[in-house]
């Protein structure tokens, strides 16, 4: 095929949309994500950290993509993995601890809006089960940059009591999820956290 004839196909992808959590700090590409999702997908996310799931899915099938289907679930945090970071002197990981009831201010970046639906939920990363929906929008990102409802990009969620399910790093994320209903594109971004009520002791699960 002549290269130019591909242009109409490529252009919509290039100008397509998207968003990302700005704060708290979201999961990003790390060696753990590279191991699980492979170079094709992690390179695409590095180039555009607001990329969408449907654009990443075909990359998994590319020969030599390095994609590992049992480790990289693109429908959860776009496949981005929990990455153990620095551990503090007392052995505690640097993943933030939000006790139940914590009001968490969040900021997201809607780089290119596409009308759709959205929610913010606490997701169990082993099962991809939404343990709790913290916020949802029936109409989201319907408008232009600069004139979107303020609460599309700046809002608060209240961390629920998840007993011992989110007590340790990597077990749960706060996932911001947005689906552009017209363009049929899924955007997601995740924040790692731990949560346990004061005085509650939880057993670290076996690997
Ligand atoms: C996302 O990419 C933008 C550049 O487009 C960069 O400024 C920003 O720091 C990145 N954010 C994260 C969390 O990687
Ligand atoms: C793919 O991921 C699974 C689960 O993490 C792991 O057990 C397996 O060894 C990985 N396969 C390869 C080829 O890396
Ligand atoms: C909420 O987000 C999840 C992803 O965590 C998605 O699968 C689900 O369809 C969303 N629900 C609604 C009602 O938007």
Coordinates of C-alpha atoms and ligand atoms in Angstrom, one line a residue:
X1 CA 0.0 0.0 0.0
X2 CA 1.2 3.5 -0.8
X3 CA 2.3 5.2 2.5
X4 CA 0.1 8.2 1.8
X5 CA -3.0 6.2 1.6
X6 CA -2.5 5.3 5.2
X7 CA -2.8 8.9 6.3
X8 CA -6.5 9.2 6.7
X9 CA -6.4 6.1 9.0
X10 CA -3.5 7.4 11.0
X11 CA -4.6 11.0 11.5
X12 CA -7.6 10.4 13.8
X13 CA -5.4 8.3 16.1
X14 CA -2.8 11.0 16.2
X15 CA -5.2 13.8 17.1
X16 CA -7.2 11.6 19.4
X17 CA -7.9 12.5 22.9
X18 CA -7.2 11.9 26.3
X19 CA -6.4 12.3 29.9
X20 CA -4.4 11.4 33.0
X21 CA -4.6 11.8 36.8
X22 CA -2.3 14.7 37.7
X23 CA -2.5 14.3 41.5
X24 CA -2.1 12.3 43.6
X25 CA 0.8 11.0 41.5
X26 CA -0.4 8.3 39.1
X27 CA 1.2 5.0 38.1
X28 CA 3.7 5.5 35.3
X29 CA 5.8 3.3 33.1
X30 CA 8.4 1.5 35.1
X31 CA 10.4 -1.8 34.6
X32 CA 7.5 -3.7 36.2
X33 CA 5.2 -2.4 33.5
X34 CA 7.8 -3.1 30.8
X35 CA 8.1 -6.7 32.1
X36 CA 4.3 -7.3 32.0
X37 CA 3.2 -5.3 29.0
X38 CA 6.3 -5.3 26.8
X39 CA 8.1 -2.6 24.9
X40 CA 5.5 -1.8 22.2
X41 CA 2.9 -0.8 24.7
X42 CA 5.1 0.9 27.3
X43 CA 6.8 2.9 24.5
X44 CA 3.4 4.1 23.3
X45 CA 2.4 5.1 26.9
X46 CA 5.7 6.9 27.4
X47 CA 5.2 8.9 24.2
X48 CA 1.7 9.8 25.2
X49 CA 0.8 9.2 28.8
X50 CA -2.8 10.1 28.0
X51 CA -3.2 7.3 25.4
X52 CA -6.3 5.1 25.4
X53 CA -6.8 1.4 25.8
X54 CA -8.2 0.7 22.2
X55 CA -5.0 2.2 20.8
X56 CA -2.8 -0.1 22.9
X57 CA -4.7 -3.3 22.4
X58 CA -3.5 -3.9 18.8
X59 CA 0.1 -3.3 19.9
X60 CA -0.1 -6.4 22.1
X61 CA -0.5 -8.6 19.1
X62 CA 2.5 -7.2 17.3
X63 CA 5.2 -9.8 16.8
X64 CA 7.9 -9.4 19.5
X65 CA 5.7 -6.9 21.5
X66 CA 6.8 -8.6 24.7
X67 CA 3.1 -8.5 25.9
X68 CA 2.3 -11.0 28.6
X69 CA -1.5 -11.4 28.8
X70 CA -1.5 -13.0 32.3
X71 CA 0.5 -10.1 33.7
X72 CA -0.8 -7.1 31.8
X73 CA -4.5 -6.3 31.9
X74 CA -5.0 -3.2 29.7
X75 CA -8.5 -2.8 31.2
X76 CA -6.9 -2.1 34.5
X77 CA -4.7 1.0 34.8
X78 CA -3.9 0.5 31.0
X79 CA -1.7 -2.4 32.2
X80 CA 0.6 -0.2 34.3
X81 CA 1.8 -2.1 37.3
X82 CA 2.5 -1.4 40.9
X83 CA 6.2 -0.7 41.1
X84 CA 7.9 -1.1 44.4
X85 CA 9.7 2.1 45.1
X86 CA 11.9 3.3 47.8
X87 CA 11.2 1.8 51.2
X88 CA 11.5 4.1 54.2
X89 CA 13.9 3.3 56.9
X90 CA 11.3 1.7 59.1
X91 CA 10.4 -0.8 56.3
X92 CA 7.2 1.0 55.3
X93 CA 6.8 1.4 51.5
X94 CA 6.2 4.9 50.3
X95 CA 2.7 4.1 49.0
X96 CA 0.5 6.6 50.8
X97 CA -1.8 5.3 53.6
X98 CA -5.3 6.8 53.5
X99 CA -7.3 5.8 56.5
X100 CA -11.0 5.2 55.9
X101 CA -12.8 8.5 55.7
X102 CA -9.9 10.4 54.3
X103 CA -11.1 13.1 51.8
X104 CA -8.8 12.9 48.9
X105 CA -8.6 15.8 46.5
X106 CA -7.9 14.7 42.9
X107 CA -6.9 16.5 39.8
X108 CA -7.1 15.1 36.3
X109 CA -6.0 16.4 33.0
X110 CA -8.5 16.1 30.2
X111 CA -6.1 16.8 27.3
X112 CA -8.7 16.4 24.5
X113 CA -12.3 16.0 25.7
X114 CA -14.7 13.4 24.3
X115 CA -18.2 13.3 25.7
X116 CA -18.8 10.1 27.7
X117 CA -19.2 8.6 31.1
X118 CA -16.7 8.3 33.9
X119 CA -16.1 7.1 37.4
X120 CA -13.6 6.9 40.1
X121 CA -13.4 3.6 42.0
X122 CA -11.3 1.6 44.4
X123 CA -10.2 -1.5 42.4
X124 CA -8.8 -4.7 43.7
X125 CA -5.8 -5.2 41.4
X126 CA -5.8 -9.0 41.6
X127 CA -9.4 -9.5 40.5
X128 CA -10.1 -6.1 38.8
X129 CA -13.2 -5.9 40.9
X130 CA -14.5 -2.4 41.8
X131 CA -14.7 -2.6 45.6
X132 CA -16.3 0.8 45.8
X133 CA -17.4 3.4 43.3
X134 CA -16.4 6.8 44.8
X135 CA -17.8 9.1 42.2
X136 CA -19.4 8.8 38.8
X137 CA -20.5 11.1 36.0
X138 CA -23.4 10.3 33.6
X139 CA -22.1 13.1 31.3
X140 CA -18.3 13.7 31.3
X141 CA -15.9 15.7 29.2
X142 CA -18.7 17.0 27.1
X143 CA -17.3 20.4 25.9
X144 CA -14.1 22.1 25.1
X145 CA -10.8 22.5 26.9
X146 CA -11.3 25.5 29.2
X147 CA -15.1 25.3 29.4
X148 CA -15.6 21.9 31.0
X149 CA -17.5 21.7 34.3
X150 CA -14.8 22.3 36.9
X151 CA -15.7 19.0 38.7
X152 CA -14.6 17.0 35.7
X153 CA -11.0 17.8 36.5
X154 CA -11.0 18.8 40.1
X155 CA -13.0 16.8 42.7
X156 CA -12.8 15.0 46.0
X157 CA -13.4 11.4 46.8
X158 CA -13.8 9.8 50.3
X159 CA -11.7 6.7 50.9
X160 CA -14.0 3.9 52.0
X161 CA -13.4 1.3 54.7
X162 CA -12.1 -1.6 52.8
X163 CA -11.3 -3.7 55.9
X164 CA -8.0 -5.6 55.0
X165 CA -8.4 -5.7 51.3
X166 CA -6.3 -2.6 50.6
X167 CA -4.0 -2.8 53.6
X168 CA -0.8 -3.4 51.6
X169 CA 0.9 -1.7 48.7
X170 CA -0.1 -3.0 45.2
X171 CA -3.4 -4.6 46.4
X172 CA -5.7 -1.7 45.4
X173 CA -5.7 1.4 43.3
X174 CA -8.0 4.4 43.0
X175 CA -8.8 4.3 39.3
X176 CA -10.1 7.1 37.3
X177 CA -11.9 5.7 34.3
X178 CA -13.5 7.5 31.4
X179 CA -15.2 6.1 28.3
X180 CA -15.8 8.4 25.3
X181 CA -19.2 7.0 24.1
X182 CA -19.0 8.5 20.6
X183 CA -15.3 7.8 19.9
X184 CA -15.5 4.5 21.8
X185 CA -12.2 5.2 23.6
X186 CA -11.3 4.2 27.2
X187 CA -9.0 6.3 29.3
X188 CA -7.7 5.2 32.7
X189 CA -5.2 6.3 35.2
X190 CA -4.5 4.9 38.7
X191 CA -3.1 6.0 42.0
X192 CA -1.6 3.4 44.4
X193 CA -2.5 3.6 48.0
X194 CA -2.9 1.6 51.2
X195 CA -5.8 1.8 53.5
X196 CA -6.6 0.4 56.9
X197 CA -8.5 1.7 59.9
X198 CA -6.6 2.7 62.9
X199 CA -6.0 -0.2 65.3
X200 CA -6.8 -2.8 62.7
X201 CA -4.1 -5.4 62.0
X202 CA -4.0 -7.1 58.7
X203 CA -2.1 -10.1 57.5
X204 CA 0.1 -9.5 54.5
X205 CA -1.3 -11.9 51.8
X206 CA 0.9 -14.7 50.4
X207 CA 2.3 -13.9 47.0
Ligands
LIG1 C1 2.7 13.0 31.1 O1 3.3 13.6 30.0 C2 3.5 15.0 30.0 C3 4.0 15.5 28.7 O2 3.0 15.3 27.7 C4 4.4 15.3 31.2 O3 4.6 16.7 31.3 C5 4.0 14.7 32.5 O4 4.9 14.9 33.5 C6 3.6 13.3 32.3 N1 3.0 12.8 33.6 C7 3.3 11.6 34.1 C8 2.6 11.3 35.4 O5 4.0 10.8 33.6
LIG2 C1 3.8 -13.9 32.4 O1 3.2 -13.4 33.6 C2 2.9 -14.5 34.5 C3 2.2 -13.9 35.7 O2 2.9 -12.8 36.2 C4 4.3 -15.1 34.9 O3 4.0 -16.2 35.8 C5 4.9 -15.7 33.6 O4 6.2 -16.2 33.9 C6 5.1 -14.6 32.6 N1 5.6 -15.1 31.3 C7 6.6 -14.7 30.7 C8 7.0 -15.3 29.4 O5 7.3 -13.8 31.2
LIG3 C1 -16.8 2.4 36.2 O1 -15.4 2.0 35.9 C2 -15.2 0.7 35.6 C3 -13.7 0.5 35.4 O2 -13.1 0.5 36.7 C4 -15.9 0.3 34.3 O3 -15.7 -1.0 34.0 C5 -17.4 0.5 34.6 O4 -18.1 0.2 33.4 C6 -17.7 1.9 35.0 N1 -19.1 2.0 35.4 C7 -19.9 3.0 35.0 C8 -21.3 3.0 35.5 O5 -19.4 4.0 34.4

